[in-house]
């Protein structure tokens, strides 16, 4: 098949699955009883509550982005450039909260700091009363989303540090110590990457539904979700969603204008992995103590509490009997979703990398836009588009969930593909071309096998994000097809705390197990040094 | 009779001319070297001939057929029956030596029985029989060059294009492989279009040399004539 024809087909699939639902949603928000009307928007503009929600959303997103950047940058530098002991282990540990649904982290903190949490039993109930008040509200939301999104800043800092030519730092080292080099050379060089990480955290926090719902902090996605699920008011739900769409667009346009060319393709610098290590000297043990304390307090302790809480007779058995079916479904849907994401992301990544069409930048921006958009909005858009008799076979089946995954997470696999393809010389495909191979043959026998590391990594990342998804799934799942995160969220209303803790532990294992197996296989096959 | 012809070909990148009004002909079995400094446009000529890029103006003709003209690629690279050795060799790292050679044969629909015959023959010609199952990373620089050459020649192209293939090798190996290429060219009889910035290499290989500067042909003539020109 012709390359351009095939890639156009892929683009059409992406537009139908990801973009069309959003456009439909926007169109429906200005349609009242079959006529154009700005009724919902007028209501929205005149409502003081909506403005409060915008303020809340902004405050939460800003504070989360600020704290993750302030803490994530030094941690990223510590893990990437210093002789800190166990830095690889710390990187993995700090990444765990990103891999599980954020509301599970919220539950674990609730089990620790809530009115009847562990703290009230160990210290005293009065203390727990204060911490509980603190947890339910802005500080609690910031704390949980901080630990959830901190890995984004850490990992991007590590990644961008690897793109720096070590000679640049060495030239600085001739005239300055490491603090001066970091301040004057290293950090300014990775600043675009750092800003990108902050923007991502800001947007992901802006779209987060689970944590604010659980901690009863009113933000915009919650309003959209409530209008839709509690009042079934599509118009109000979409009107409430539009400001988020606009904010996401504005932030991404700013990112595009100022950062895109600086952060677009990540090429590891020659010798980037051999850059000189910062010797922490006498400060080594102090840095280690700080990192251990931060890791223990923000990651290990809450999960230990969860584990501790779930240790009661028969609770895991009950958990599996009440949610085992949804766990099985979740794993299956995540595997299917990840496979579809790997394929769609690969071809879109190929299109972006090879700049096959003039609109390659638009495709790239749209995938990022959808990734940054709240899952609630994508969910509402999908329902708007597919909930009609002719397409009921999609709407009433798990296909709608897979569509949701594809709409939201294609950016992950397409970006991984772009980075992978950037490391494969174009001459590889050209050599296949002069050997007489048509495009499909070149892609399947040369490019894809050479990019298999990126494909597998993309699949794993896709699997994890599909498995942890709640924003889209919560809205679109057909009856009898709820996923594990959704089931836990539903059971939270009437299940015992022990049961919920056990379900959360199972969720964490289901997420980390394939990642661990994948990591071991990658290592055995020499993909990871 | 010429098998390749460039007629007033120009190519621009971001409105900057890379090659301008470039015209040349290559006859069957001829050895032509394009000589020039980095950035003079010599690799662009090869990429135009291979069909990876299209000329903004002018025509490229292979076997009396226009294959590219005025911004359009009429015949895709896979349909041009050219052999090419890339500067970085572009050996597919996930395929063995045999896999690298077999890929093009399969793409052209050559039957298995014939493939089983051609590959050992070609490897014998290159003195690479023992490395048939080796992956490119397991081979020395010289062996990798031979595999790249074998991969390009196994499809019996009328013309072999070589883009500074020996530039990364040490002087001894460079000279030895040059001789091997010439021996093969004499034996098989393909036309050779060779690009280099090294004068000695150019005089050694080419029967005709095209000297390029700033995207234009500065001088064209026999090896001896160009040698004299450079003094």
PDB file of N, CA, C and O in Angstrom, chain A residues 54 61 105 166 202 206 234 246 371 422-423 457-458 489:
ATOM      1  N   UNK A  54     -12.867  28.003  38.654  1.00  0.00           N
ATOM      2  CA  UNK A  54     -11.694  28.327  37.819  1.00  0.00           C
ATOM      3  C   UNK A  54     -10.527  28.721  38.721  1.00  0.00           C
ATOM      4  O   UNK A  54      -9.392  28.261  38.557  1.00  0.00           O
ATOM      5  N   UNK A  61      -3.454  23.738  40.297  1.00  0.00           N
ATOM      6  CA  UNK A  61      -2.494  23.395  39.236  1.00  0.00           C
ATOM      7  C   UNK A  61      -1.190  24.163  39.409  1.00  0.00           C
ATOM      8  O   UNK A  61      -0.103  23.594  39.254  1.00  0.00           O
ATOM      9  N   UNK A 105      -3.365   6.919  45.832  1.00  0.00           N
ATOM     10  CA  UNK A 105      -2.436   7.637  46.726  1.00  0.00           C
ATOM     11  C   UNK A 105      -3.248   8.443  47.740  1.00  0.00           C
ATOM     12  O   UNK A 105      -2.901   8.495  48.932  1.00  0.00           O
ATOM     13  N   UNK A 166      28.641  16.627  27.171  1.00  0.00           N
ATOM     14  CA  UNK A 166      29.469  16.718  28.381  1.00  0.00           C
ATOM     15  C   UNK A 166      30.618  17.721  28.253  1.00  0.00           C
ATOM     16  O   UNK A 166      31.080  18.260  29.255  1.00  0.00           O
ATOM     17  N   UNK A 202       1.144  21.063  35.214  1.00  0.00           N
ATOM     18  CA  UNK A 202       0.059  22.036  35.358  1.00  0.00           C
ATOM     19  C   UNK A 202      -1.201  21.523  34.654  1.00  0.00           C
ATOM     20  O   UNK A 202      -2.295  21.513  35.221  1.00  0.00           O
ATOM     21  N   UNK A 206      -4.722  20.160  36.139  1.00  0.00           N
ATOM     22  CA  UNK A 206      -5.941  20.866  35.738  1.00  0.00           C
ATOM     23  C   UNK A 206      -7.048  19.888  35.330  1.00  0.00           C
ATOM     24  O   UNK A 206      -8.223  20.134  35.565  1.00  0.00           O
ATOM     25  N   UNK A 234     -26.206  17.637  29.538  1.00  0.00           N
ATOM     26  CA  UNK A 234     -25.107  17.633  28.575  1.00  0.00           C
ATOM     27  C   UNK A 234     -24.604  19.038  28.275  1.00  0.00           C
ATOM     28  O   UNK A 234     -23.405  19.302  28.243  1.00  0.00           O
ATOM     29  N   UNK A 246     -10.150  25.438  26.443  1.00  0.00           N
ATOM     30  CA  UNK A 246      -9.501  26.687  26.015  1.00  0.00           C
ATOM     31  C   UNK A 246      -8.187  26.902  26.769  1.00  0.00           C
ATOM     32  O   UNK A 246      -7.158  27.226  26.165  1.00  0.00           O
ATOM     33  N   UNK A 371      -3.810  14.586  25.289  1.00  0.00           N
ATOM     34  CA  UNK A 371      -3.201  13.994  26.492  1.00  0.00           C
ATOM     35  C   UNK A 371      -3.379  14.927  27.692  1.00  0.00           C
ATOM     36  O   UNK A 371      -3.640  14.492  28.808  1.00  0.00           O
ATOM     37  N   UNK A 422      14.285   8.895  15.912  1.00  0.00           N
ATOM     38  CA  UNK A 422      15.343   9.903  15.785  1.00  0.00           C
ATOM     39  C   UNK A 422      16.726   9.268  15.933  1.00  0.00           C
ATOM     40  O   UNK A 422      17.720   9.824  15.491  1.00  0.00           O
ATOM     41  N   UNK A 423      16.753   8.101  16.567  1.00  0.00           N
ATOM     42  CA  UNK A 423      18.045   7.446  16.774  1.00  0.00           C
ATOM     43  C   UNK A 423      18.368   6.419  15.674  1.00  0.00           C
ATOM     44  O   UNK A 423      19.410   5.776  15.709  1.00  0.00           O
ATOM     45  N   UNK A 457       8.571  -0.370  24.886  1.00  0.00           N
ATOM     46  CA  UNK A 457       8.466   0.642  25.946  1.00  0.00           C
ATOM     47  C   UNK A 457       7.132   1.376  25.829  1.00  0.00           C
ATOM     48  O   UNK A 457       6.457   1.622  26.836  1.00  0.00           O
ATOM     49  N   UNK A 458       6.737   1.691  24.588  1.00  0.00           N
ATOM     50  CA  UNK A 458       5.461   2.363  24.350  1.00  0.00           C
ATOM     51  C   UNK A 458       4.304   1.503  24.818  1.00  0.00           C
ATOM     52  O   UNK A 458       3.355   1.988  25.435  1.00  0.00           O
ATOM     53  N   UNK A 489     -13.456   2.908  42.980  1.00  0.00           N
ATOM     54  CA  UNK A 489     -14.031   4.227  43.250  1.00  0.00           C
ATOM     55  C   UNK A 489     -15.507   4.101  43.657  1.00  0.00           C
ATOM     56  O   UNK A 489     -15.982   4.805  44.540  1.00  0.00           O
TER      57      UNK A 489
END
